C-alpha cells in the first residue's frame, strides 16, 4: 500500500492499494510514502508523452485495437514471436 499527496500539503493523502495506474502531473510535486509496517512496496514508475491514440491491453500485449490484440495472441501461439530452441524449459542451457 502507498499513500500519495501533493508535496505542498494542499490535499489529504490518498491511500493506494493493489495494482493501480496513477497519472501524475509533471508540474505538481508529489510525495509517496509507504505506511505499511509489513515491509516493502514495489513501484514501477514510467513516463512518456501522450500518443493520442486508442490503447487496447490484454495480458502482456498492448496494441491500438482489440483486433490487433487478437492477432498478437495468434502470432504468439503460432511461434511467430520466436521459438524456444531447447528441448527443456530449464532456465540454464549449455552454450
Short mmCIF file of C-alpha atoms in Angstrom, two decimals, residues 37-94:
data_model
loop_
_atom_site.label_atom_id
_atom_site.label_comp_id
_atom_site.label_asym_id
_atom_site.label_seq_id
_atom_site.Cartn_x
_atom_site.Cartn_y
_atom_site.Cartn_z
CA UNK A 37 4.74 -1.95 8.79
CA UNK A 38 4.90 -5.30 6.99
CA UNK A 39 7.82 -4.50 4.71
CA UNK A 40 8.36 -3.16 1.25
CA UNK A 41 6.19 -1.94 -1.57
CA UNK A 42 7.09 -2.25 -5.23
CA UNK A 43 6.64 0.73 -7.51
CA UNK A 44 7.19 0.90 -11.25
CA UNK A 45 7.25 4.47 -12.47
CA UNK A 46 7.23 5.21 -16.18
CA UNK A 47 6.98 8.44 -18.05
CA UNK A 48 6.09 9.35 -21.57
CA UNK A 49 4.25 11.78 -23.75
CA UNK A 50 0.62 11.08 -24.62
CA UNK A 51 0.36 9.39 -28.03
CA UNK A 52 -3.24 10.50 -28.61
CA UNK A 53 -4.15 7.05 -29.94
CA UNK A 54 -6.52 4.40 -28.62
CA UNK A 55 -4.91 1.79 -26.39
CA UNK A 56 -6.05 -1.81 -26.02
CA UNK A 57 -4.37 -4.08 -23.45
CA UNK A 58 -4.84 -7.73 -22.60
CA UNK A 59 -2.30 -9.85 -20.73
CA UNK A 60 1.20 -8.90 -21.84
CA UNK A 61 0.05 -7.30 -25.09
CA UNK A 62 -0.64 -3.61 -25.69
CA UNK A 63 -1.91 -2.51 -29.08
CA UNK A 64 -4.30 0.05 -30.53
CA UNK A 65 -7.32 -2.17 -31.17
CA UNK A 66 -8.90 -5.38 -29.94
CA UNK A 67 -8.29 -6.89 -33.37
CA UNK A 68 -4.55 -6.18 -33.04
CA UNK A 69 -4.58 -7.85 -29.61
CA UNK A 70 -6.22 -10.94 -31.10
CA UNK A 71 -3.61 -11.02 -33.89
CA UNK A 72 -0.80 -10.71 -31.33
CA UNK A 73 -2.18 -13.74 -29.43
CA UNK A 74 -2.42 -15.74 -32.67
CA UNK A 75 1.14 -14.76 -33.62
CA UNK A 76 2.38 -15.73 -30.17
CA UNK A 77 0.58 -19.07 -30.18
CA UNK A 78 1.89 -19.93 -33.66
CA UNK A 79 5.51 -19.27 -32.64
CA UNK A 80 5.99 -16.04 -34.61
CA UNK A 81 7.43 -14.30 -31.53
CA UNK A 82 10.46 -16.57 -31.62
CA UNK A 83 10.56 -20.19 -30.64
CA UNK A 84 12.39 -21.82 -27.75
CA UNK A 85 15.34 -23.65 -29.35
CA UNK A 86 15.94 -26.11 -26.47
CA UNK A 87 14.31 -29.42 -25.61
CA UNK A 88 13.81 -28.40 -21.97
CA UNK A 89 12.10 -25.49 -20.20
CA UNK A 90 15.03 -25.31 -17.74
CA UNK A 91 16.38 -21.75 -17.23
CA UNK A 92 20.01 -22.73 -17.96
CA UNK A 93 21.29 -24.44 -21.10
CA UNK A 94 24.76 -25.25 -22.45
#
